[in-house]
Amino acid sequence: MHTLGFMHEQQRADRDYFVKIDESNIEGASRVNFHNEKGYKLNTDPTSEPYIYAMEPIQ
């Protein structure tokens, strides 16, 4: 789904309306995966990084 420009479901700006995240069960290094992304814009530009490599031949 990242290739299509989507983020993780647990990071959606509206996730708090639907689920409650118990952060005491999240290990320290994994907390970044649960930050709520307010104002996230779907990226549908296939030429943006890091996927540009798939469109250009390696020389």
Steps between C-alpha positions, in 0.01 A plus 500: 500500500796736552568487127151637439561788745307367799623511858443251781139477619604565862647837395188644338388840629152361582617178668413625853133502402511126436768340720681561827876440490645368828849647468622309806502188279722658232877455523703822493646468150158416354319807636584698186268267306206617711542878477177654380563670163279807499460661161646207309469536124484194278807488276401376156803632313681190370816699427555603861765337714559222599325326209671679213759219488232265368450719193865568410749236385805444718823568313 
